[in-house]
Coordinates of C-alpha atoms in Angstrom, one line a residue:
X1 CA 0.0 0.0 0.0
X2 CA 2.8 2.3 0.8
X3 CA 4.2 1.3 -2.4
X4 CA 1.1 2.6 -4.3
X5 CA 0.4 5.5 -2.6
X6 CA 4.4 6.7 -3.5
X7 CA 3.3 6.2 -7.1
X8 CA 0.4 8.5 -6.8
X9 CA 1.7 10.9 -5.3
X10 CA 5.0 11.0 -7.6
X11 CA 2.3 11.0 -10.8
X12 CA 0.9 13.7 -9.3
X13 CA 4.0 16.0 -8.7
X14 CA 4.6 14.9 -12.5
X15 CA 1.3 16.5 -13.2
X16 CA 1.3 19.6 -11.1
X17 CA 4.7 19.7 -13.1
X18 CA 3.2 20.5 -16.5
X19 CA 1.6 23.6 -14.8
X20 CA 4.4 25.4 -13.7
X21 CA 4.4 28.6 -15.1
X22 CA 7.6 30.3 -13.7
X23 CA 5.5 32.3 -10.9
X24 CA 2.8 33.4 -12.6
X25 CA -0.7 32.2 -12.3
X26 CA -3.0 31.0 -14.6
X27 CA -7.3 31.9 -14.5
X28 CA -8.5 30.2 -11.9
X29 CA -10.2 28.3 -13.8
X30 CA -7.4 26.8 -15.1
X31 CA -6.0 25.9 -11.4
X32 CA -4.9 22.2 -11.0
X33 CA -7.3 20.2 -9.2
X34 CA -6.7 16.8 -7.6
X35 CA -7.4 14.1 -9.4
X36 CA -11.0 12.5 -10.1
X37 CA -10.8 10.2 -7.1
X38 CA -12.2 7.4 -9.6
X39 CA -10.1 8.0 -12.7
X40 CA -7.6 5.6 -13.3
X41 CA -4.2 6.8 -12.7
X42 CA -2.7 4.2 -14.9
X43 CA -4.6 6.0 -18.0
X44 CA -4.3 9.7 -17.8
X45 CA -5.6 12.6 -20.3
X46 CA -3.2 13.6 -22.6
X47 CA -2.1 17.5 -21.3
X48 CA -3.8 20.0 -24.1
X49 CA -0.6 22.0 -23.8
X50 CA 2.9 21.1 -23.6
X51 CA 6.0 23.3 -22.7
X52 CA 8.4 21.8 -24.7
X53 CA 6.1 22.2 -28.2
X54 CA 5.5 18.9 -29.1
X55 CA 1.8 19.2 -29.4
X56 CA 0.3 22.2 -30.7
X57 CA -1.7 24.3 -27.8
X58 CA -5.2 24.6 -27.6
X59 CA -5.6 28.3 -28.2
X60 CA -9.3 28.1 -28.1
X61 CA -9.7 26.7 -24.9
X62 CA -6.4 28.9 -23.1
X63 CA -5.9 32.7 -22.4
X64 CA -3.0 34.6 -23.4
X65 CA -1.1 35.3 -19.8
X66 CA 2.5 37.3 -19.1
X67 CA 5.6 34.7 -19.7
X68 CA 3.7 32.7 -21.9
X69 CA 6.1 30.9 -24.7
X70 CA 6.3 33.3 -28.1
X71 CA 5.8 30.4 -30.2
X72 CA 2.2 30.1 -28.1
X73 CA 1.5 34.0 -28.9
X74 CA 2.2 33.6 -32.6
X75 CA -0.6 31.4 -32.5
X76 CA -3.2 33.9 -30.8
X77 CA -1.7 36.9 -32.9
X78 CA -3.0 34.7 -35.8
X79 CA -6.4 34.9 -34.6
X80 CA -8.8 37.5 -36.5
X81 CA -10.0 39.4 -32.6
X82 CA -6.1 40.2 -32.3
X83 CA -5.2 40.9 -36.1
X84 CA -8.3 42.6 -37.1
X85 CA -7.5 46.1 -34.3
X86 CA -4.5 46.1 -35.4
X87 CA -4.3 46.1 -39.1
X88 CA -6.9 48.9 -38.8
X89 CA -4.8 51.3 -36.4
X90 CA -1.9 50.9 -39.1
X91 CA -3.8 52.1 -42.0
X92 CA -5.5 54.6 -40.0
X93 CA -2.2 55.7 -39.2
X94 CA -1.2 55.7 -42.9
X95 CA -4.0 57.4 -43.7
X96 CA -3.6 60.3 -41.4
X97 CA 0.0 60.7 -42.1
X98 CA -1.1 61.4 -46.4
X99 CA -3.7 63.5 -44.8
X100 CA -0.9 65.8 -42.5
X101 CA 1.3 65.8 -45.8
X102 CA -1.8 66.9 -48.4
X103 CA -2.8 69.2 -45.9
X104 CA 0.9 70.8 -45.3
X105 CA 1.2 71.0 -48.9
X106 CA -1.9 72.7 -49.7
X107 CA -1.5 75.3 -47.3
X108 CA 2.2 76.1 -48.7
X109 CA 0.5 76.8 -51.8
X110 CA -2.7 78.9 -51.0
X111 CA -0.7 80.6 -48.5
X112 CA 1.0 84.0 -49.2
X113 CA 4.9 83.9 -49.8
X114 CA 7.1 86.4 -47.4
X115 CA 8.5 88.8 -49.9
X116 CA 12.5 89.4 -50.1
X117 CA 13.7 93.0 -50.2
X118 CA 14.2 93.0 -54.0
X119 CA 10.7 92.5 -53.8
X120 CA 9.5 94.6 -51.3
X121 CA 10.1 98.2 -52.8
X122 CA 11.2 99.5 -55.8
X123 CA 14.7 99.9 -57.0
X124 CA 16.4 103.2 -57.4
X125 CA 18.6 103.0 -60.7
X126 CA 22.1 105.8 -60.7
X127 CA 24.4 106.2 -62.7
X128 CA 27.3 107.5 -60.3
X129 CA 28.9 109.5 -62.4
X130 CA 25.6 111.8 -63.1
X131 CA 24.3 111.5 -59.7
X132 CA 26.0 114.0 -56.7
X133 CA 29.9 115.2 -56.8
X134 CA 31.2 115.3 -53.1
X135 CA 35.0 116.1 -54.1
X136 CA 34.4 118.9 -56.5
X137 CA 36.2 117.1 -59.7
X138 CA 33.3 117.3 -61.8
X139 CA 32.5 113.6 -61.7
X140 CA 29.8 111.9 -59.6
X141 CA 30.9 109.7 -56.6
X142 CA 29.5 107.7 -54.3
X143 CA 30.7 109.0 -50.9
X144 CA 29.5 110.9 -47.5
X145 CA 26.6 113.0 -48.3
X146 CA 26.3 111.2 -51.6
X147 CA 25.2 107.9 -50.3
X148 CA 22.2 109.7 -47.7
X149 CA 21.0 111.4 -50.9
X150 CA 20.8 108.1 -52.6
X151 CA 19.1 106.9 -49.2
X152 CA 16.3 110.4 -50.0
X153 CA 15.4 109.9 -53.3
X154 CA 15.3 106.0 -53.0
X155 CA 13.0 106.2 -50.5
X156 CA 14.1 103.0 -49.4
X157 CA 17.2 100.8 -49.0
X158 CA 17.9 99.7 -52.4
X159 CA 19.9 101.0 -55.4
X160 CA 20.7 99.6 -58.9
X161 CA 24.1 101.6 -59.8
X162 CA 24.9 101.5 -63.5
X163 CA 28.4 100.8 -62.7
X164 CA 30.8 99.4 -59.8
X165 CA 31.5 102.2 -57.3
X166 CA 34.9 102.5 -55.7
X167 CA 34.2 102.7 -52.5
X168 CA 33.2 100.8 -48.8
X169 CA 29.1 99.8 -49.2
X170 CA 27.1 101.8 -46.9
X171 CA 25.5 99.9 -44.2
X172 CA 21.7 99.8 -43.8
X173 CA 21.5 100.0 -48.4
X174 CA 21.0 97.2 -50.6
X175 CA 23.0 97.9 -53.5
X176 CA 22.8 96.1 -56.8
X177 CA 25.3 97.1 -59.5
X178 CA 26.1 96.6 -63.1
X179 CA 28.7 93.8 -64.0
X180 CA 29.9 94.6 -67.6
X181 CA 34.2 94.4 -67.9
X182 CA 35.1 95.6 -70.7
X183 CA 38.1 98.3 -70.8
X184 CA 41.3 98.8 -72.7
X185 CA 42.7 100.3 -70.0
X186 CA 42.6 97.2 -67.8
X187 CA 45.5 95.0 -67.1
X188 CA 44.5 92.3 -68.6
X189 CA 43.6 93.8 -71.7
X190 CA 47.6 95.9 -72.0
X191 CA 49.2 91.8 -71.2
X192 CA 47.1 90.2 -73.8
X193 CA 48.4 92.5 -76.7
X194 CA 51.9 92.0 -76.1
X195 CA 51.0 87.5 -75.9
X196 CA 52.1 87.2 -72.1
X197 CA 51.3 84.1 -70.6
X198 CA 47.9 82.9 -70.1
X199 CA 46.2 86.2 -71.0
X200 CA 47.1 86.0 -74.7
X201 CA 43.6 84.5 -75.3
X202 CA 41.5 86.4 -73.1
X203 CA 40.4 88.6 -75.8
X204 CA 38.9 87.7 -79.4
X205 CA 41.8 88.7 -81.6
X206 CA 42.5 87.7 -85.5
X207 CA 44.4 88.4 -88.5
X208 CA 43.3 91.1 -90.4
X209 CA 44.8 93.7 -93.4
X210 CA 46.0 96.8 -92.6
X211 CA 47.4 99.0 -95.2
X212 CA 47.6 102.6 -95.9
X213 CA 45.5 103.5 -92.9
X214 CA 42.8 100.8 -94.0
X215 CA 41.8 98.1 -92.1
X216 CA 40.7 95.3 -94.2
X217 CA 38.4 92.8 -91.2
X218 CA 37.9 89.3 -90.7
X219 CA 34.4 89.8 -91.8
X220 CA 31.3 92.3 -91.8
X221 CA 30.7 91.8 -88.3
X222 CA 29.1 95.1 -86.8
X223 CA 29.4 97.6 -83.5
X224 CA 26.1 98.4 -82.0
X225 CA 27.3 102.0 -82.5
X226 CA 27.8 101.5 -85.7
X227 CA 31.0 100.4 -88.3
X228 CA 33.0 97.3 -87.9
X229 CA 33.2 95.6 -84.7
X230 CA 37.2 94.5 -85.5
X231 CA 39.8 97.7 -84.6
X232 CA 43.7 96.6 -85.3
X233 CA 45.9 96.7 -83.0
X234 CA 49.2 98.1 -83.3
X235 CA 51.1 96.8 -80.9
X236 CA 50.3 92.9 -81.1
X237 CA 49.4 93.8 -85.1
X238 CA 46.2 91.8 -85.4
X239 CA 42.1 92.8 -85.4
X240 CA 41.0 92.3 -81.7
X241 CA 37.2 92.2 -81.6
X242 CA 34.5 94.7 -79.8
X243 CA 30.6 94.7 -80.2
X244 CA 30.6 98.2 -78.1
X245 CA 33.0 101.0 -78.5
X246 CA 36.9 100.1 -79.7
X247 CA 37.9 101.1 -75.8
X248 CA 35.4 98.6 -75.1
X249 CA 37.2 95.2 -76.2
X250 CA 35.0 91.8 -75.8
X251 CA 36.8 89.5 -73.2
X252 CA 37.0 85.4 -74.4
X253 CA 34.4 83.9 -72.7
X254 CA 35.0 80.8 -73.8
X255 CA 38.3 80.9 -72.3
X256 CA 37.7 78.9 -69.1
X257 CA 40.8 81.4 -67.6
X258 CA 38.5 84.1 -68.6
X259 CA 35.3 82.9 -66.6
X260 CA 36.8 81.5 -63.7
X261 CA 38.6 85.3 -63.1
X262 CA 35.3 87.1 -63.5
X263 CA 33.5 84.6 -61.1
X264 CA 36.9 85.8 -58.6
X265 CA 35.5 89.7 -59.7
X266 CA 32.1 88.4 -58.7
X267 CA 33.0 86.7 -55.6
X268 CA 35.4 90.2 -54.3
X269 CA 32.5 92.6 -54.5
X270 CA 30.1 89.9 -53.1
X271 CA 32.4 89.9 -50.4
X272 CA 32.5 93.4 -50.0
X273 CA 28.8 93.6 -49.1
X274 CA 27.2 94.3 -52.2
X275 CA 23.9 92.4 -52.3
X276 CA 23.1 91.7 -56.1
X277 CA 24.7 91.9 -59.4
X278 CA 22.8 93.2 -62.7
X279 CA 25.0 91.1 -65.8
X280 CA 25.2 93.9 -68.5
X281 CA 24.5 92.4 -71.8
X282 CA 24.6 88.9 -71.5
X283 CA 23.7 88.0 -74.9
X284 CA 26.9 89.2 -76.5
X285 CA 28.5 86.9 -73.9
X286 CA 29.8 84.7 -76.9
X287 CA 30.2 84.7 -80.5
X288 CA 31.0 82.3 -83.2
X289 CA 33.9 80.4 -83.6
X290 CA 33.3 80.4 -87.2
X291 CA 34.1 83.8 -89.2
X292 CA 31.3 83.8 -91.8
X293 CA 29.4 86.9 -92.7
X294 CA 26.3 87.9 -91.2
X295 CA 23.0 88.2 -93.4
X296 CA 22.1 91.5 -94.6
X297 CA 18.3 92.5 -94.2
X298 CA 18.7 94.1 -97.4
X299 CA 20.5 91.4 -99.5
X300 CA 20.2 93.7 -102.3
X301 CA 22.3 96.3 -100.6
X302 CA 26.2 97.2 -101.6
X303 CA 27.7 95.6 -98.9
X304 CA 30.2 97.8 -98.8
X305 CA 27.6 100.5 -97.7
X306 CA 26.8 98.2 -95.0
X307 CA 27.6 100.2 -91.8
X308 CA 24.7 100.2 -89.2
X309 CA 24.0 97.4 -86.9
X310 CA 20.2 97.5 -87.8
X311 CA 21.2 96.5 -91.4
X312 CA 22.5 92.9 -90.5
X313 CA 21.0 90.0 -88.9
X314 CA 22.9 88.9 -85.8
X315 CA 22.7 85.4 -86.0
X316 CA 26.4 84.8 -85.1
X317 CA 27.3 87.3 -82.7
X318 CA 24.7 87.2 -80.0
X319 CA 22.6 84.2 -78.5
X320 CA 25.1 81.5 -79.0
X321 CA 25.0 78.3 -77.5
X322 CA 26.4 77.9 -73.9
X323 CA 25.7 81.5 -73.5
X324 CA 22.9 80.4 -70.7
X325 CA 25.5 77.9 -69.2
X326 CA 27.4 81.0 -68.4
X327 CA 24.6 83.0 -67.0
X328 CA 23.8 79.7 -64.8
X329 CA 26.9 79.9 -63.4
X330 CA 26.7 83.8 -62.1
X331 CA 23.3 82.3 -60.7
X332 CA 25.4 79.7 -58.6
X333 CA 28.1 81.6 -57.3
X334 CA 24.9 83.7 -56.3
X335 CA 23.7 81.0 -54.4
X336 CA 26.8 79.9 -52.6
X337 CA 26.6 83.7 -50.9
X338 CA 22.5 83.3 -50.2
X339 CA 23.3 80.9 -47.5
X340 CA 23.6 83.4 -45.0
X341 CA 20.3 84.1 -43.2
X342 CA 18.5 87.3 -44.1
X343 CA 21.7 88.1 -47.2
X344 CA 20.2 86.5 -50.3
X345 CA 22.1 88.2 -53.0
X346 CA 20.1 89.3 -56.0
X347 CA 20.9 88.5 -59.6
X348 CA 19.1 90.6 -63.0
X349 CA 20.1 90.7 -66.4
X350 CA 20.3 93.0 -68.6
X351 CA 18.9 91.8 -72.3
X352 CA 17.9 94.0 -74.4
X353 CA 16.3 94.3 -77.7
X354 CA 15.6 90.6 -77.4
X355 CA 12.4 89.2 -78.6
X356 CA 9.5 88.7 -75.2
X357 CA 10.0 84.7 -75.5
X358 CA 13.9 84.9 -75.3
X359 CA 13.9 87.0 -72.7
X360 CA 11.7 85.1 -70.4
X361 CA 14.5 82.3 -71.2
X362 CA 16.8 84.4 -68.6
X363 CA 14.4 83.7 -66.4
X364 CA 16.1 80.2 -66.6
X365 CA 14.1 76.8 -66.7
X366 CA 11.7 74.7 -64.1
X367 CA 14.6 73.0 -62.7
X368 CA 18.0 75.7 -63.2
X369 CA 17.5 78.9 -62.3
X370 CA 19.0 81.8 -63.7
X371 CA 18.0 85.9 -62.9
X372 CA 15.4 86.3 -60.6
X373 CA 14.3 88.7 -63.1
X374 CA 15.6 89.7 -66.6
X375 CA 15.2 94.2 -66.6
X376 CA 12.1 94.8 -68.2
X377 CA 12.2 98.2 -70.7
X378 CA 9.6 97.5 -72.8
X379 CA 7.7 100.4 -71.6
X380 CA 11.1 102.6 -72.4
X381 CA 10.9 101.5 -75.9
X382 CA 7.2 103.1 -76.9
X383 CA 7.8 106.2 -77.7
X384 CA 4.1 107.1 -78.6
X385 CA 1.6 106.7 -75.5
X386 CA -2.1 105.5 -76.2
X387 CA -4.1 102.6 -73.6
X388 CA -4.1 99.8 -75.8
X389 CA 0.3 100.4 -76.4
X390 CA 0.6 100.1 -72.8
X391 CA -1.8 97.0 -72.7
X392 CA 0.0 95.6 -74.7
X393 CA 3.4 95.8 -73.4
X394 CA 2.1 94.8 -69.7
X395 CA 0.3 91.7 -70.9
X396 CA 3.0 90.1 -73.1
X397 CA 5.2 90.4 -69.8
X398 CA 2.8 89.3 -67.9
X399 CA 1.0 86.1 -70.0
X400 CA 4.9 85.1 -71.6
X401 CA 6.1 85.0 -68.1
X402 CA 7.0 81.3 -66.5
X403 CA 4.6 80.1 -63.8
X404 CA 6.0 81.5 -59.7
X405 CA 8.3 84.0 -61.2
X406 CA 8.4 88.1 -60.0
X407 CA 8.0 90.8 -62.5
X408 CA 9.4 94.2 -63.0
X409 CA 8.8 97.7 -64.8
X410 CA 10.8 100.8 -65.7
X411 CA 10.1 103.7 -67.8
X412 CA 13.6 105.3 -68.4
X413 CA 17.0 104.0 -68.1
X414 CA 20.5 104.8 -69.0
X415 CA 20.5 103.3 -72.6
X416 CA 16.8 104.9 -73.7
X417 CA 15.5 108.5 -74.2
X418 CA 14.4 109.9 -71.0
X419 CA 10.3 110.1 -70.6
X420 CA 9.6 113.5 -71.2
X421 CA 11.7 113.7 -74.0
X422 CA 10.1 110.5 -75.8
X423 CA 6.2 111.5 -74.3
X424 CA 6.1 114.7 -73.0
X425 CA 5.6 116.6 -69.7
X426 CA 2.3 115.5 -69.4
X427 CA 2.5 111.8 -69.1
X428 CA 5.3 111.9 -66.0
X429 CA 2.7 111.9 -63.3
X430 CA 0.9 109.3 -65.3
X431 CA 3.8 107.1 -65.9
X432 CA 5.4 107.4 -62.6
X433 CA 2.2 106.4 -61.2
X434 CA 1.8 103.5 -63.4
X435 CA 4.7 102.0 -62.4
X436 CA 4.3 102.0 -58.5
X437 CA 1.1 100.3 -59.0
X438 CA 2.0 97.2 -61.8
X439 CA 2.7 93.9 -59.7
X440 CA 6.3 93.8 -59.4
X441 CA 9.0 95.5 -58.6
X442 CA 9.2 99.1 -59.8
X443 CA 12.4 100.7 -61.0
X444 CA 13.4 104.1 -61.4
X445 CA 15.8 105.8 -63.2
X446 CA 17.3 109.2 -61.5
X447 CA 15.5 112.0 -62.2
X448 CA 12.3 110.6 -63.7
X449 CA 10.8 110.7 -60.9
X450 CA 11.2 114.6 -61.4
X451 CA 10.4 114.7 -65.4
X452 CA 14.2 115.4 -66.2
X453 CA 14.7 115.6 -70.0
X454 CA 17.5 114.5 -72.3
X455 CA 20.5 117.3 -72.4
X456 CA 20.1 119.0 -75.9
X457 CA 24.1 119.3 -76.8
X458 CA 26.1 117.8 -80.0
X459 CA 29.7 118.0 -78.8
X460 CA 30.6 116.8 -75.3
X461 CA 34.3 116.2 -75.6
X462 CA 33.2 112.2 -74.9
X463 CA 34.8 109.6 -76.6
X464 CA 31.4 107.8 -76.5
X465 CA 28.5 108.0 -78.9
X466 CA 26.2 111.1 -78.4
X467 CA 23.2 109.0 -78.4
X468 CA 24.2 107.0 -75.2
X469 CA 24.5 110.0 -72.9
X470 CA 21.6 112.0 -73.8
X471 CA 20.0 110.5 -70.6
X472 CA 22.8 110.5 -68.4
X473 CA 23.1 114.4 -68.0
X474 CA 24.1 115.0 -63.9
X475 CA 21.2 114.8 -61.6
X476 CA 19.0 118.3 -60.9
X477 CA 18.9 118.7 -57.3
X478 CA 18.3 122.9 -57.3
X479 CA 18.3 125.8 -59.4
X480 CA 22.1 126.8 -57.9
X481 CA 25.5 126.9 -59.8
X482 CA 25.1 123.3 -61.5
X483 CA 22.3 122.3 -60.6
X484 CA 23.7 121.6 -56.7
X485 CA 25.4 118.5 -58.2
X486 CA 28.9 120.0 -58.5
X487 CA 30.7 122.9 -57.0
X488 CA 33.4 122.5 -59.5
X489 CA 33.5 125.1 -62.4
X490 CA 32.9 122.2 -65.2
X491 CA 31.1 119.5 -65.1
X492 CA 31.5 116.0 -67.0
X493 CA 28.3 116.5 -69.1
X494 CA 26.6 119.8 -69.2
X495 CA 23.4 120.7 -66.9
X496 CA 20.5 120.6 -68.6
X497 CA 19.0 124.4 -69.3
X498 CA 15.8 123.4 -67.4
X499 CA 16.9 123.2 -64.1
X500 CA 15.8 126.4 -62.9
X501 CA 12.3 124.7 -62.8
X502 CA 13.0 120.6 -63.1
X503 CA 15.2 120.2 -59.9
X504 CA 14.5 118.4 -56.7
X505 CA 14.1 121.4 -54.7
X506 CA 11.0 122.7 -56.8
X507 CA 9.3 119.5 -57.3
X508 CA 9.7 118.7 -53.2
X509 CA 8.2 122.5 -52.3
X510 CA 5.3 121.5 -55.1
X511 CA 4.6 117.9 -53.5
X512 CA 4.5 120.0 -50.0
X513 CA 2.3 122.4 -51.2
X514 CA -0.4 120.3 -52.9
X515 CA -0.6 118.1 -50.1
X516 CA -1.5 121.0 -48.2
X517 CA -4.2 122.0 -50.8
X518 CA -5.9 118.7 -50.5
X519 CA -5.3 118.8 -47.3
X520 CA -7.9 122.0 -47.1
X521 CA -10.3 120.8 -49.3
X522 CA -11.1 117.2 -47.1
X523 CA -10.9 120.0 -43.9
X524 CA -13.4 122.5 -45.5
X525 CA -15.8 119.0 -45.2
X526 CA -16.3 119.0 -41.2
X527 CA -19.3 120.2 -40.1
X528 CA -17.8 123.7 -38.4
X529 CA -19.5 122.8 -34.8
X530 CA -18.3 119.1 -35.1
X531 CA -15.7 120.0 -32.1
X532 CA -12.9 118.2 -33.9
X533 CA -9.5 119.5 -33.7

């Protein structure tokens, strides 16, 4: 008997065995229980769920409890109460995460973009030499007084100079200015006419005849002023090329020595502080490698009486390929210096007489990026006024330009008749005011703003063409000795004979004056016992 009742109870232990569960209870009712005092110990059930795996668990008949094996918890993961929940709460999540993204992107578009300060205002285009003479020599400068005067008639912090000044950038002023190297003067220019070194090629020089005073060219390339664009050079005795003036001398661009020192030009003054570049004339950039002719518009024309630009097309000297690569890389050295918070550094450029769908190409392309706006004149070019002229110009701009990108207006500039002398008197109120109110950025050109006119004079000891500094006559500031822009006894272009009348001064005391009129007239409105003050 004692015998027997060891075997149960060991049978037992073995039993109790199988529900260990490493300190952790089960349901209770899953607790053990003794043993059906009438079932046969000799015969027992077979367990439902085994530790070791051998026989596949029950799930259906078990709970899920802490510690229980992982290979048991795949199995109740499996089952649809437990998959189910959680397959919904990830898509949900999906879903709400394209919802957050739809919803971020939707607002970026609708929502109004934070203008940058070439946006903000309108620019105030100089051209230094014209504008105020602080050191009595006759020429315009940029210094002292000069600069808070740019500051008044700006009415804000940005200027567009026409050319690089030579001194310090004022704090507290954007400044823009005109990039266009070209000078027989410079350095570079006096080492490539004797062959030294590398700056042999950094000009556009060939053979050419030159005998008894004659100059026999390469071919009937043109000047925009006018006559061939090739002038021989004694010195290195070849034809170097120019598409401006001969003291203007057209640097190699496709001289990779050539771009990689102007992007060092770029990067000094960027340095400096200046905040934007305008590139002068980008599409004479390059020309052909090839020498052929250019195509007369006339072809029935002596082509020996061929000596004004307008009488050639300029197929091979403007527009050439890679001229936009260039441009695109002025736009990335723009870039590199944008990085600073709050400094993005403005790029224009300068293209005119182009046709409305090339210009938009400076622009640049969905993906490259080039100006962030070629310098509209359009409106400088009509030089009779009536609504529909005007429509005109403002909708091409406006319908040709791409998708995102900022316009910009200007009705006089250095290079075009002035306003009043195109249109009149009457149309500079009109004008003025049409431009401040076009979407875009407004530019204007000293003295516009007061209806200056083009200087009526025929010989101004310059050595450039007459027609180009009609409009550059020195700014009108008040009816004293030179018009308060000089206090030297000659000045580099003469003062023009209206500006007794046409000078800041008068045209401030006027503003003053009619403001006070108006003024009056919404006063004379109150009821006289109102008891306003």
């Amino acid at each position: 008997m004692a015998e027997d009742k060891g075997k149960r109870d060991s049978l037992q232990m073995n039993r109790k065995g199988c529900q260990i569960n490493n300190g952790f209870v089960q349901n209770e009712d899953n607790l053990e229980q003794d043993p059906d005092p009438g079932s046969s110990q000799d015969n027992p059930q077979p367990s439902t769920a085994g530790i070791d795996g051998s026989r596949e668990p029950n799930v259906q008949r078990i709970q899920p409890y802490a510690g229980m094996p992982k290979e048991v918890l795949f199995q109740f993961s499996g089952q649809a109460r437990y998959r189910l929940p959680r397959e919904i709460l990830f898509w949900l999540t999906i879903a709400s995460v394209l919802v957050l993204i739809g919803a971020t992107v939707a607002l970026t578009v609708i929502s109004p973009k934070c203008l940058d300060w070439w946006q903000e205002g309108p620019m105030y285009q100089i051209y230094p030499r014209s504008f105020r003479d602080s050191d009595k020599d006759g020429n315009g400068d940029l210094k002292g007084e000069c600069l808070e005067r740019v500051q008044e008639r700006a009415r804000m912090r940005l200027v567009y100079c026409s050319l690089i000044p030579q001194n310090q950038i004022m704090p507290g002023l954007f400044l823009v200015i005109a990039f266009c190297p070209l000078d027989d003067k410079h350095i570079w220019f006096q080492l490539s006419r004797t062959r030294v070194g590398k700056y042999t090629d950094y000009y556009i020089w060939h053979d050419c005849t030159h005998e008894d005073g004659t100059t026999i060219p390469p071919n009937n390339w043109l000047s925009v002023y006018g006559n061939s664009s090739w002038h021989f050079d004694e010195v290195r005795n070849q034809c170097y090329f120019h598409q401006f003036k001969k003291e203007q001398p057209d640097l190699n661009f496709r001289n990779p020595d050539v771009q990689e020192e102007i992007k060092e030009i770029i990067q000094f003054w960027l340095a400096k502080g200046v905040d934007g570049f305008s590139f002068d004339a980008v599409k004479f950039l390059l020309e052909a490698t090839h020498l052929r002719d250019e195509i007369q518009i006339n072809k029935t024309q002596n082509p020996d009486t061929v000596t004004h630009y307008s009488e050639l097309y300029h197929d091979f000297t403007t527009t050439q390929v890679g001229m936009h690569n260039i441009v695109q890389g002025f736009r990335q050295i723009m870039d590199q210096y944008s990085r600073e918070p709050g400094r993005y550094r403005f790029m224009g450029t300068e293209a005119y007489a182009e046709s409305i769908d090339r210009t938009m190409l400076y622009y640049g392309l969905p993906f490259i990026q080039e100006a962030d706006f070629p310098f509209n004149n359009y409106l400088t070019m009509l030089d009779t006024l009536s609504g529909n002229s005007v429509y005109e110009v403002i909708t091409s701009w406006m319908e040709n330009m791409p998708e995102g990108k900022w316009p910009n207006w200007m009705i006089g500039g250095p290079d075009s008749s002035r306003l009043t002398s195109r249109l009149g008197n009457a149309y500079v109120n009109m004008m003025n005011m049409l431009l401040f109110t076009l979407p875009g950025t407004p530019i204007t050109y000293y003295g516009e703003e007061i209806g200056m006119g083009d200087i009526l004079a025929s010989n101004l000891n310059e050595s450039y063409d007459i027609n180009t500094l009609l409009s550059k006559s020195p700014m009108q500031w008040d009816n004293s000795s030179n018009a308060g822009f000089s206090e030297a006894n000659h000045t580099w272009l003469p003062i023009s004979s209206d500006y007794h009348t046409v000078n800041v001064e008068v045209r401030s005391q006027n503003s003053v004056a009619q403001a006070r009129v108006q003024w009056c007239d919404h006063s004379s409105l109150q009821p006289q016992n109102s008891g306003l003050k």
